[in-house]
Amino acid sequence: MKIVALNGSLRARSTNGAVLRSALALTDAAAATAGIRELPHFDPDLDHQGATPPAPVAALRRAVADADAVLVVSPEYAHGVPGVLKNALDWLVSSAEFLGKPVAVLTASPSPTGAEHAHAQLRETLRMMSADVVPDACRDLAAIAPKTDPDTGTVTDPDTLQELRTAMAALTAAAAAAATAAPTPHADQPQ
Ligand SMILES: Cc1cc2nc3c(=O)[nH]c(=O)nc-3n(C[C@H](O)[C@H](O)[C@H](O)COP(=O)(O)O)c2cc1C
C-alpha cells in the first residue's frame, strides 16, 4: 500500500511536518511526500483538455494517482487553508486522481482551539472533489507546539501519537477496502 502526503506548511521546522512524519511512521505503508512548493499558480488557461501540464503539476498528479490513499496535513493561515496547499488542490480538481481516493485530513495549530476553520474547509474542498474523506482518519490537533520536537521533526506526546495511530489505521483500512471493492477486469477483457 502506498500513501502520498501533502503538507500545507513549507517551513523547515513545521509542526505539521512533524505530524506528517510521525503519522506516516505509524503505518506499514510505503510513504512519500509530494512536493508542492514548485507548482505554478493555478491557471485554467493551462488546464484545458489536451494541454500538457507543467512538469511539477504532472508529477503531483502522478504521485496522487499512484497512491492508494492521501494524507493531507496543514496549518491554518488567517482562518483559512494556506494558499500553497489550496493551489495544489486546485490543480487536482479537473483531473481525476482524487475520485474515490481515501483521504485523511490532519490539521495542527499552536492555538488551544486548533485549526478548525482550515480543517473544515479542507474537508469540504476534498468532498467537493469526490475524494473519500475518511472521518475516523481526520483530526484537528490543538496546542501542538509542545507536543513536538522541532529538532527531530516528530511528535513526542504519547496521546497525540495514539491519535495518529488510530487515524492512520482508519485510513489504511479504508484504502484496503477500496482496493478490495475495485472492479477486477474479466480474464477475457482487454486490459
Ligand atoms: C500568516 C499566518 C497566519 C496564521 N493564522 C493562523 C490562524 O488563523 N489560526 C491558527 O490557529 N494559527 C494561525 N497561524 C499560526 C500557525 O498555526 C503557526 O505558525 C503554525 O506553527 C504553522 O504551522 P507549521 O508549524 O506547520 O508551519 C498563522 C501563522 C501565519 C504565519
Short mmCIF file of C-alpha atoms and ligand atoms in Angstrom, two decimals:
data_model
loop_
_atom_site.label_atom_id
_atom_site.label_comp_id
_atom_site.label_asym_id
_atom_site.label_seq_id
_atom_site.Cartn_x
_atom_site.Cartn_y
_atom_site.Cartn_z
CA MET A 1 0.00 0.00 0.00
CA LYS A 2 1.21 3.49 -0.88
CA ILE A 3 0.33 6.75 0.87
CA VAL A 4 1.25 10.13 -0.52
CA ALA A 5 1.27 13.12 1.82
CA LEU A 6 0.82 16.84 1.15
CA ASN A 7 1.85 19.46 3.73
CA GLY A 8 0.34 22.95 3.66
CA SER A 9 3.38 24.34 5.51
CA LEU A 10 6.65 24.90 3.65
CA ARG A 11 8.51 25.74 6.89
CA ALA A 12 11.62 23.65 7.55
CA ARG A 13 10.69 23.19 11.24
CA SER A 14 6.97 22.82 10.55
CA THR A 15 4.95 21.29 13.37
CA ASN A 16 2.62 19.93 10.69
CA GLY A 17 5.68 18.35 9.11
CA ALA A 18 6.29 16.64 12.47
CA VAL A 19 2.68 15.39 12.47
CA LEU A 20 3.08 14.16 8.89
CA ARG A 21 6.36 12.34 9.63
CA SER A 22 5.07 10.68 12.79
CA ALA A 23 1.76 9.71 11.19
CA LEU A 24 3.50 8.05 8.26
CA ALA A 25 5.94 6.29 10.59
CA LEU A 26 2.97 4.67 12.33
CA THR A 27 1.84 2.79 9.21
CA ASP A 28 3.34 -0.12 7.31
CA ALA A 29 2.51 1.62 4.03
CA ALA A 30 5.16 2.89 1.67
CA ALA A 31 5.00 6.64 2.06
CA ALA A 32 6.20 9.69 0.21
CA THR A 33 5.65 13.42 0.47
CA ALA A 34 4.61 15.19 -2.72
CA GLY A 35 6.38 18.47 -3.42
CA ILE A 36 4.00 21.40 -3.81
CA ARG A 37 6.49 24.28 -3.44
CA GLU A 38 7.39 24.35 -7.15
CA LEU A 39 3.83 24.29 -8.50
CA PRO A 40 2.95 27.31 -10.64
CA HIS A 41 -0.09 29.33 -9.67
CA PHE A 42 -3.17 27.51 -10.86
CA ASP A 43 -4.29 28.92 -14.20
CA PRO A 44 -7.32 27.44 -16.00
CA ASP A 45 -5.73 28.53 -19.30
CA LEU A 46 -3.01 25.91 -18.65
CA ASP A 47 -5.51 23.29 -17.56
CA HIS A 48 -7.77 22.82 -20.58
CA GLN A 49 -8.37 19.40 -22.12
CA GLY A 50 -5.38 18.28 -24.18
CA ALA A 51 -3.00 20.76 -22.53
CA THR A 52 0.40 19.45 -21.43
CA PRO A 53 0.54 20.26 -17.71
CA PRO A 54 3.61 21.98 -16.27
CA ALA A 55 6.13 19.34 -15.06
CA PRO A 56 5.53 19.86 -11.30
CA VAL A 57 1.77 19.52 -11.89
CA ALA A 58 2.26 16.30 -13.86
CA ALA A 59 4.48 14.95 -11.05
CA LEU A 60 1.88 15.81 -8.40
CA ARG A 61 -0.93 14.20 -10.40
CA ARG A 62 1.16 11.06 -10.95
CA ALA A 63 2.03 10.83 -7.23
CA VAL A 64 -1.63 11.07 -6.21
CA ALA A 65 -2.77 8.67 -8.96
CA ASP A 66 -0.17 6.07 -7.90
CA ALA A 67 -1.13 6.26 -4.21
CA ASP A 68 -3.75 4.09 -2.53
CA ALA A 69 -4.50 6.87 -0.04
CA VAL A 70 -3.64 10.51 0.55
CA LEU A 71 -2.68 12.23 3.79
CA VAL A 72 -3.31 15.99 3.80
CA VAL A 73 -1.65 17.85 6.66
CA SER A 74 -1.90 21.58 7.17
CA PRO A 75 -1.73 24.59 9.45
CA GLU A 76 -4.34 27.35 9.31
CA TYR A 77 -3.49 30.78 7.97
CA ALA A 78 -5.91 33.65 8.69
CA HIS A 79 -8.72 31.18 9.37
CA GLY A 80 -8.13 29.53 6.00
CA VAL A 81 -6.19 26.92 4.07
CA PRO A 82 -2.62 28.06 3.21
CA GLY A 83 -2.50 29.28 -0.38
CA VAL A 84 0.21 26.82 -1.38
CA LEU A 85 -1.99 23.85 -0.44
CA LYS A 86 -5.19 25.27 -1.97
CA ASN A 87 -3.17 25.91 -5.12
CA ALA A 88 -2.09 22.25 -5.20
CA LEU A 89 -5.67 21.07 -4.70
CA ASP A 90 -6.89 23.41 -7.47
CA TRP A 91 -4.50 21.68 -9.89
CA LEU A 92 -6.17 18.37 -8.94
CA VAL A 93 -9.79 19.48 -9.41
CA SER A 94 -10.13 18.87 -13.13
CA SER A 95 -8.04 15.69 -13.24
CA ALA A 96 -9.48 12.51 -11.79
CA GLU A 97 -6.80 11.47 -9.29
CA PHE A 98 -8.84 12.22 -6.16
CA LEU A 99 -12.02 10.44 -7.32
CA GLY A 100 -12.94 7.97 -4.56
CA LYS A 101 -9.42 8.14 -3.10
CA PRO A 102 -9.35 7.60 0.69
CA VAL A 103 -8.04 10.78 2.32
CA ALA A 104 -7.05 11.71 5.87
CA VAL A 105 -7.01 15.37 6.91
CA LEU A 106 -4.77 16.29 9.84
CA THR A 107 -4.51 19.92 10.85
CA ALA A 108 -2.32 21.21 13.66
CA SER A 109 -2.04 24.57 15.34
CA PRO A 110 -0.33 26.05 18.39
CA SER A 111 -3.71 27.59 19.22
CA PRO A 112 -5.73 25.96 22.02
CA THR A 113 -8.73 25.97 19.67
CA GLY A 114 -6.82 24.24 16.87
CA ALA A 115 -7.09 24.93 13.16
CA GLU A 116 -10.83 24.34 12.98
CA HIS A 117 -11.52 26.67 10.03
CA ALA A 118 -8.81 25.23 7.77
CA HIS A 119 -9.81 21.72 8.85
CA ALA A 120 -13.44 22.23 7.87
CA GLN A 121 -12.50 23.98 4.61
CA LEU A 122 -10.12 21.21 3.56
CA ARG A 123 -12.70 18.51 4.22
CA GLU A 124 -15.33 20.43 2.24
CA THR A 125 -12.98 21.05 -0.71
CA LEU A 126 -11.91 17.40 -0.82
CA ARG A 127 -15.52 16.25 -0.53
CA MET A 128 -16.41 18.51 -3.46
CA MET A 129 -13.52 16.91 -5.39
CA SER A 130 -15.18 13.49 -4.81
CA ALA A 131 -12.39 12.25 -2.57
CA ASP A 132 -13.38 9.69 0.07
CA VAL A 133 -12.64 11.77 3.18
CA VAL A 134 -12.43 9.15 5.95
CA PRO A 135 -13.94 10.75 9.10
CA ASP A 136 -12.09 8.46 11.53
CA ALA A 137 -8.82 9.38 9.82
CA CYS A 138 -9.27 13.13 10.37
CA ARG A 139 -8.02 15.07 13.38
CA ASP A 140 -7.63 18.74 14.29
CA LEU A 141 -4.73 18.82 16.74
CA ALA A 142 -4.75 21.83 19.10
CA ALA A 143 -1.87 23.25 21.17
CA ILE A 144 0.56 21.23 19.05
CA ALA A 145 3.87 23.04 19.67
CA PRO A 146 4.91 21.44 23.00
CA LYS A 147 3.81 18.05 21.67
CA THR A 148 6.52 18.03 19.02
CA ASP A 149 10.31 18.10 18.95
CA PRO A 150 11.43 20.59 16.29
CA ASP A 151 14.94 19.10 16.25
CA THR A 152 13.80 15.62 15.31
CA GLY A 153 10.71 16.89 13.47
CA THR A 154 8.47 14.38 15.17
CA VAL A 155 5.54 14.24 17.59
CA THR A 156 6.63 13.36 21.13
CA ASP A 157 3.32 13.44 23.05
CA PRO A 158 2.06 9.87 23.66
CA ASP A 159 -1.65 10.80 23.47
CA THR A 160 -1.15 12.58 20.15
CA LEU A 161 0.83 9.61 18.82
CA GLN A 162 -2.07 7.35 19.78
CA GLU A 163 -4.47 9.70 17.95
CA LEU A 164 -2.26 9.49 14.88
CA ARG A 165 -2.02 5.71 15.12
CA THR A 166 -5.83 5.43 15.22
CA ALA A 167 -6.24 7.89 12.35
CA MET A 168 -3.73 6.11 10.13
CA ALA A 169 -5.28 2.73 10.90
CA ALA A 170 -8.63 4.13 9.70
CA LEU A 171 -7.01 5.48 6.54
CA THR A 172 -5.24 2.22 5.64
CA ALA A 173 -8.40 0.21 6.41
CA ALA A 174 -10.37 2.44 4.02
CA ALA A 175 -7.68 2.05 1.36
CA ALA A 176 -7.67 -1.74 1.78
CA ALA A 177 -11.47 -1.81 1.49
CA ALA A 178 -11.35 0.38 -1.63
CA ALA A 179 -8.78 -1.95 -3.21
CA THR A 180 -10.99 -4.97 -2.49
CA ALA A 181 -14.06 -3.21 -3.88
CA ALA A 182 -12.28 -2.06 -7.06
CA PRO A 183 -13.64 -3.94 -10.08
CA THR A 184 -11.18 -6.51 -11.40
CA PRO A 185 -11.18 -6.96 -15.19
CA HIS A 186 -12.53 -10.25 -16.59
CA ALA A 187 -9.92 -12.60 -17.99
CA ASP A 188 -11.34 -12.13 -21.49
CA GLN A 189 -11.44 -8.33 -21.20
CA PRO A 190 -8.68 -6.34 -22.87
CA GLN A 191 -6.52 -4.57 -20.23
C1 LIG B 1 0.30 34.22 8.09
C2 LIG B 1 -0.07 33.38 9.27
C3 LIG B 1 -1.40 33.30 9.65
C4 LIG B 1 -1.78 32.46 10.72
N1 LIG B 1 -3.10 32.34 11.03
C5 LIG B 1 -3.47 31.41 11.96
C6 LIG B 1 -4.85 31.13 12.19
O1 LIG B 1 -5.74 31.69 11.60
N2 LIG B 1 -5.17 30.16 13.08
C7 LIG B 1 -4.19 29.46 13.78
O2 LIG B 1 -4.54 28.58 14.55
N3 LIG B 1 -2.89 29.74 13.60
C8 LIG B 1 -2.51 30.67 12.70
N4 LIG B 1 -1.18 30.93 12.48
C9 LIG B 1 -0.18 30.27 13.31
C10 LIG B 1 0.21 28.91 12.74
O3 LIG B 1 -0.73 27.96 13.15
C11 LIG B 1 1.60 28.55 13.26
O4 LIG B 1 2.54 29.44 12.73
C12 LIG B 1 1.94 27.12 12.92
O5 LIG B 1 3.08 26.76 13.63
C13 LIG B 1 2.17 26.93 11.44
O6 LIG B 1 2.32 25.57 11.16
P1 LIG B 1 3.74 24.91 10.92
O7 LIG B 1 4.43 24.84 12.27
O8 LIG B 1 3.42 23.55 10.42
O9 LIG B 1 4.50 25.74 9.95
C14 LIG B 1 -0.79 31.75 11.44
C15 LIG B 1 0.56 31.87 11.04
C16 LIG B 1 0.92 32.66 9.98
C17 LIG B 1 2.38 32.73 9.56
#
